[in-house]
Amino acid sequence: MPEVTNPLILSHQLCFALYATSRAITKFYASLLDEMNLTYPQYLTLLVLWERDGISVQQIADELELEGATATPLIQRMEKLGLVKRQRSSEDGRQLEVHLTERGMALREKALGVPHKLGGALGITKEDAERLVSDLNALRERIS
């Protein structure tokens, strides 16, 4: 008689492995970002702005796969911390653009070591990390 495997064992679930790994990595990031007085969502927002400064709140939300209503308070908190400033678009006065302040730009230098520290903690090479990111992005695209 063939062996019947229980498909509902938590430790065999891809979703749980991804979830638990994400939480562990986010927790590790929190310890690194604490030195910069940043939360993980603030760090992600800065990553977007270091790539493309002066974009709208909605564009930031889209990049981070957040709802606009979630991104707005995040940006407002960052503005109070002096990391960003919001201003009306010169092209469309209905749009708010988010710009880095000098303080927000200066954090980029401190953040340059974060990916390397994560890679060291995970014990993976830059190439392994790039491959993993590519595989996870492809997986996410297939289910979206």
PDB file of C-alpha atoms in Angstrom:
ATOM      1  CA  MET A   1       0.000   0.000   0.000  1.00  0.00           C
ATOM      2  CA  PRO A   2       1.469   3.454  -0.978  1.00  0.00           C
ATOM      3  CA  GLU A   3       2.432   5.776   1.851  1.00  0.00           C
ATOM      4  CA  VAL A   4       0.026   8.655   2.331  1.00  0.00           C
ATOM      5  CA  THR A   5       1.729  11.955   3.122  1.00  0.00           C
ATOM      6  CA  ASN A   6      -0.086  14.613   5.044  1.00  0.00           C
ATOM      7  CA  PRO A   7       0.029  17.742   2.837  1.00  0.00           C
ATOM      8  CA  LEU A   8      -0.832  19.966   5.790  1.00  0.00           C
ATOM      9  CA  ILE A   9       2.351  19.746   7.841  1.00  0.00           C
ATOM     10  CA  LEU A  10       3.506  23.258   8.674  1.00  0.00           C
ATOM     11  CA  SER A  11       7.215  22.594   8.185  1.00  0.00           C
ATOM     12  CA  HIS A  12       6.505  21.337   4.638  1.00  0.00           C
ATOM     13  CA  GLN A  13       4.665  24.489   3.559  1.00  0.00           C
ATOM     14  CA  LEU A  14       6.414  26.790   1.079  1.00  0.00           C
ATOM     15  CA  CYS A  15       4.269  29.691   2.280  1.00  0.00           C
ATOM     16  CA  PHE A  16       5.438  29.245   5.866  1.00  0.00           C
ATOM     17  CA  ALA A  17       9.086  28.858   4.878  1.00  0.00           C
ATOM     18  CA  LEU A  18       8.887  32.122   2.919  1.00  0.00           C
ATOM     19  CA  TYR A  19       6.966  33.884   5.700  1.00  0.00           C
ATOM     20  CA  ALA A  20       9.294  32.769   8.501  1.00  0.00           C
ATOM     21  CA  THR A  21      12.396  33.572   6.451  1.00  0.00           C
ATOM     22  CA  SER A  22      11.034  37.019   5.596  1.00  0.00           C
ATOM     23  CA  ARG A  23      10.346  37.731   9.264  1.00  0.00           C
ATOM     24  CA  ALA A  24      13.834  36.566  10.283  1.00  0.00           C
ATOM     25  CA  ILE A  25      15.511  38.705   7.627  1.00  0.00           C
ATOM     26  CA  THR A  26      13.363  41.718   8.541  1.00  0.00           C
ATOM     27  CA  LYS A  27      14.337  41.241  12.194  1.00  0.00           C
ATOM     28  CA  PHE A  28      18.013  41.129  11.230  1.00  0.00           C
ATOM     29  CA  TYR A  29      17.593  44.279   9.131  1.00  0.00           C
ATOM     30  CA  ALA A  30      15.991  45.992  12.130  1.00  0.00           C
ATOM     31  CA  SER A  31      19.201  45.521  14.120  1.00  0.00           C
ATOM     32  CA  LEU A  32      21.283  46.979  11.268  1.00  0.00           C
ATOM     33  CA  LEU A  33      18.905  49.862  10.649  1.00  0.00           C
ATOM     34  CA  ASP A  34      18.653  50.751  14.319  1.00  0.00           C
ATOM     35  CA  GLU A  35      22.126  52.286  13.988  1.00  0.00           C
ATOM     36  CA  MET A  36      20.628  54.698  11.435  1.00  0.00           C
ATOM     37  CA  ASN A  37      17.397  55.232  13.412  1.00  0.00           C
ATOM     38  CA  LEU A  38      15.378  53.756  10.539  1.00  0.00           C
ATOM     39  CA  THR A  39      12.571  51.249  10.403  1.00  0.00           C
ATOM     40  CA  TYR A  40      12.543  48.617   7.692  1.00  0.00           C
ATOM     41  CA  PRO A  41       9.707  50.349   5.735  1.00  0.00           C
ATOM     42  CA  GLN A  42      11.616  53.650   5.942  1.00  0.00           C
ATOM     43  CA  TYR A  43      14.738  51.919   4.615  1.00  0.00           C
ATOM     44  CA  LEU A  44      12.787  50.472   1.688  1.00  0.00           C
ATOM     45  CA  THR A  45      11.335  53.903   0.943  1.00  0.00           C
ATOM     46  CA  LEU A  46      14.803  55.428   0.971  1.00  0.00           C
ATOM     47  CA  LEU A  47      16.012  52.712  -1.417  1.00  0.00           C
ATOM     48  CA  VAL A  48      13.304  53.790  -3.859  1.00  0.00           C
ATOM     49  CA  LEU A  49      14.165  57.478  -3.475  1.00  0.00           C
ATOM     50  CA  TRP A  50      17.924  56.910  -3.772  1.00  0.00           C
ATOM     51  CA  GLU A  51      17.115  55.394  -7.168  1.00  0.00           C
ATOM     52  CA  ARG A  52      14.513  57.958  -8.270  1.00  0.00           C
ATOM     53  CA  ASP A  53      14.248  61.091  -6.155  1.00  0.00           C
ATOM     54  CA  GLY A  54      11.262  63.378  -6.641  1.00  0.00           C
ATOM     55  CA  ILE A  55       8.604  60.796  -7.449  1.00  0.00           C
ATOM     56  CA  SER A  56       5.023  60.780  -6.226  1.00  0.00           C
ATOM     57  CA  VAL A  57       3.741  59.074  -3.103  1.00  0.00           C
ATOM     58  CA  GLN A  58       1.744  56.757  -5.367  1.00  0.00           C
ATOM     59  CA  GLN A  59       4.854  55.815  -7.350  1.00  0.00           C
ATOM     60  CA  ILE A  60       6.628  54.962  -4.088  1.00  0.00           C
ATOM     61  CA  ALA A  61       3.619  52.893  -3.005  1.00  0.00           C
ATOM     62  CA  ASP A  62       3.650  51.076  -6.355  1.00  0.00           C
ATOM     63  CA  GLU A  63       7.386  50.315  -6.112  1.00  0.00           C
ATOM     64  CA  LEU A  64       6.949  48.951  -2.584  1.00  0.00           C
ATOM     65  CA  GLU A  65       3.721  47.141  -3.482  1.00  0.00           C
ATOM     66  CA  LEU A  66       1.814  49.090  -0.816  1.00  0.00           C
ATOM     67  CA  GLU A  67      -1.542  50.787  -0.809  1.00  0.00           C
ATOM     68  CA  GLY A  68      -1.315  54.565  -1.154  1.00  0.00           C
ATOM     69  CA  ALA A  69      -3.090  54.884   2.184  1.00  0.00           C
ATOM     70  CA  THR A  70      -0.240  52.927   3.792  1.00  0.00           C
ATOM     71  CA  ALA A  71       2.530  54.883   2.084  1.00  0.00           C
ATOM     72  CA  THR A  72       1.181  58.325   3.011  1.00  0.00           C
ATOM     73  CA  PRO A  73       1.623  58.043   6.804  1.00  0.00           C
ATOM     74  CA  LEU A  74       5.022  56.416   6.254  1.00  0.00           C
ATOM     75  CA  ILE A  75       6.152  59.395   4.158  1.00  0.00           C
ATOM     76  CA  GLN A  76       4.664  61.830   6.694  1.00  0.00           C
ATOM     77  CA  ARG A  77       6.675  60.211   9.517  1.00  0.00           C
ATOM     78  CA  MET A  78       9.816  60.382   7.395  1.00  0.00           C
ATOM     79  CA  GLU A  79       9.140  64.047   6.721  1.00  0.00           C
ATOM     80  CA  LYS A  80       8.875  64.717  10.475  1.00  0.00           C
ATOM     81  CA  LEU A  81      12.256  62.985  10.894  1.00  0.00           C
ATOM     82  CA  GLY A  82      13.764  65.322   8.285  1.00  0.00           C
ATOM     83  CA  LEU A  83      14.536  62.558   5.793  1.00  0.00           C
ATOM     84  CA  VAL A  84      12.212  63.713   3.008  1.00  0.00           C
ATOM     85  CA  LYS A  85      10.113  66.699   2.028  1.00  0.00           C
ATOM     86  CA  ARG A  86       6.889  66.696   0.078  1.00  0.00           C
ATOM     87  CA  GLN A  87       6.065  69.359  -2.465  1.00  0.00           C
ATOM     88  CA  ARG A  88       3.497  69.892  -5.169  1.00  0.00           C
ATOM     89  CA  SER A  89       4.521  68.828  -8.647  1.00  0.00           C
ATOM     90  CA  SER A  90       5.287  71.715 -10.975  1.00  0.00           C
ATOM     91  CA  GLU A  91       3.672  69.710 -13.795  1.00  0.00           C
ATOM     92  CA  ASP A  92       0.523  68.639 -11.921  1.00  0.00           C
ATOM     93  CA  GLY A  93      -0.377  70.555  -8.778  1.00  0.00           C
ATOM     94  CA  ARG A  94      -2.596  67.674  -7.636  1.00  0.00           C
ATOM     95  CA  GLN A  95       0.432  65.412  -7.281  1.00  0.00           C
ATOM     96  CA  LEU A  96       2.760  65.451  -4.281  1.00  0.00           C
ATOM     97  CA  GLU A  97       6.377  64.675  -5.047  1.00  0.00           C
ATOM     98  CA  VAL A  98       8.684  63.263  -2.403  1.00  0.00           C
ATOM     99  CA  HIS A  99      12.240  64.573  -2.350  1.00  0.00           C
ATOM    100  CA  LEU A 100      15.178  63.527  -0.229  1.00  0.00           C
ATOM    101  CA  THR A 101      16.586  66.074   2.178  1.00  0.00           C
ATOM    102  CA  GLU A 102      20.314  66.376   2.796  1.00  0.00           C
ATOM    103  CA  ARG A 103      19.838  64.143   5.821  1.00  0.00           C
ATOM    104  CA  GLY A 104      18.019  61.534   3.718  1.00  0.00           C
ATOM    105  CA  MET A 105      20.719  61.647   1.055  1.00  0.00           C
ATOM    106  CA  ALA A 106      23.482  61.358   3.674  1.00  0.00           C
ATOM    107  CA  LEU A 107      22.028  58.096   5.014  1.00  0.00           C
ATOM    108  CA  ARG A 108      22.825  56.464   1.680  1.00  0.00           C
ATOM    109  CA  GLU A 109      26.511  56.335   2.588  1.00  0.00           C
ATOM    110  CA  LYS A 110      25.745  54.596   5.871  1.00  0.00           C
ATOM    111  CA  ALA A 111      23.380  52.177   4.132  1.00  0.00           C
ATOM    112  CA  LEU A 112      25.954  51.034   1.578  1.00  0.00           C
ATOM    113  CA  GLY A 113      27.228  48.375   4.000  1.00  0.00           C
ATOM    114  CA  VAL A 114      23.819  46.922   4.833  1.00  0.00           C
ATOM    115  CA  PRO A 115      23.565  44.414   1.933  1.00  0.00           C
ATOM    116  CA  HIS A 116      27.102  43.174   2.614  1.00  0.00           C
ATOM    117  CA  LYS A 117      26.339  42.682   6.324  1.00  0.00           C
ATOM    118  CA  LEU A 118      23.182  40.755   5.450  1.00  0.00           C
ATOM    119  CA  GLY A 119      25.079  38.560   2.999  1.00  0.00           C
ATOM    120  CA  GLY A 120      27.693  37.862   5.652  1.00  0.00           C
ATOM    121  CA  ALA A 121      25.041  36.931   8.206  1.00  0.00           C
ATOM    122  CA  LEU A 122      23.349  34.629   5.695  1.00  0.00           C
ATOM    123  CA  GLY A 123      26.649  33.131   4.597  1.00  0.00           C
ATOM    124  CA  ILE A 124      25.971  33.692   0.902  1.00  0.00           C
ATOM    125  CA  THR A 125      27.948  35.316  -1.878  1.00  0.00           C
ATOM    126  CA  LYS A 126      26.802  38.303  -3.892  1.00  0.00           C
ATOM    127  CA  GLU A 127      26.142  35.942  -6.829  1.00  0.00           C
ATOM    128  CA  ASP A 128      24.058  33.613  -4.642  1.00  0.00           C
ATOM    129  CA  ALA A 129      22.052  36.590  -3.376  1.00  0.00           C
ATOM    130  CA  GLU A 130      21.464  37.861  -6.922  1.00  0.00           C
ATOM    131  CA  ARG A 131      20.295  34.410  -8.033  1.00  0.00           C
ATOM    132  CA  LEU A 132      17.981  34.108  -5.015  1.00  0.00           C
ATOM    133  CA  VAL A 133      16.488  37.563  -5.671  1.00  0.00           C
ATOM    134  CA  SER A 134      15.942  36.628  -9.314  1.00  0.00           C
ATOM    135  CA  ASP A 135      14.269  33.329  -8.391  1.00  0.00           C
ATOM    136  CA  LEU A 136      12.011  34.970  -5.794  1.00  0.00           C
ATOM    137  CA  ASN A 137      11.039  37.768  -8.186  1.00  0.00           C
ATOM    138  CA  ALA A 138      10.177  35.192 -10.860  1.00  0.00           C
ATOM    139  CA  LEU A 139       8.102  33.226  -8.340  1.00  0.00           C
ATOM    140  CA  ARG A 140       6.228  36.382  -7.297  1.00  0.00           C
ATOM    141  CA  GLU A 141       5.549  37.304 -10.924  1.00  0.00           C
ATOM    142  CA  ARG A 142       4.114  33.849 -11.661  1.00  0.00           C
ATOM    143  CA  ILE A 143       1.548  34.129  -8.880  1.00  0.00           C
ATOM    144  CA  SER A 144       0.662  37.789  -9.410  1.00  0.00           C
TER     145      SER A 144
END
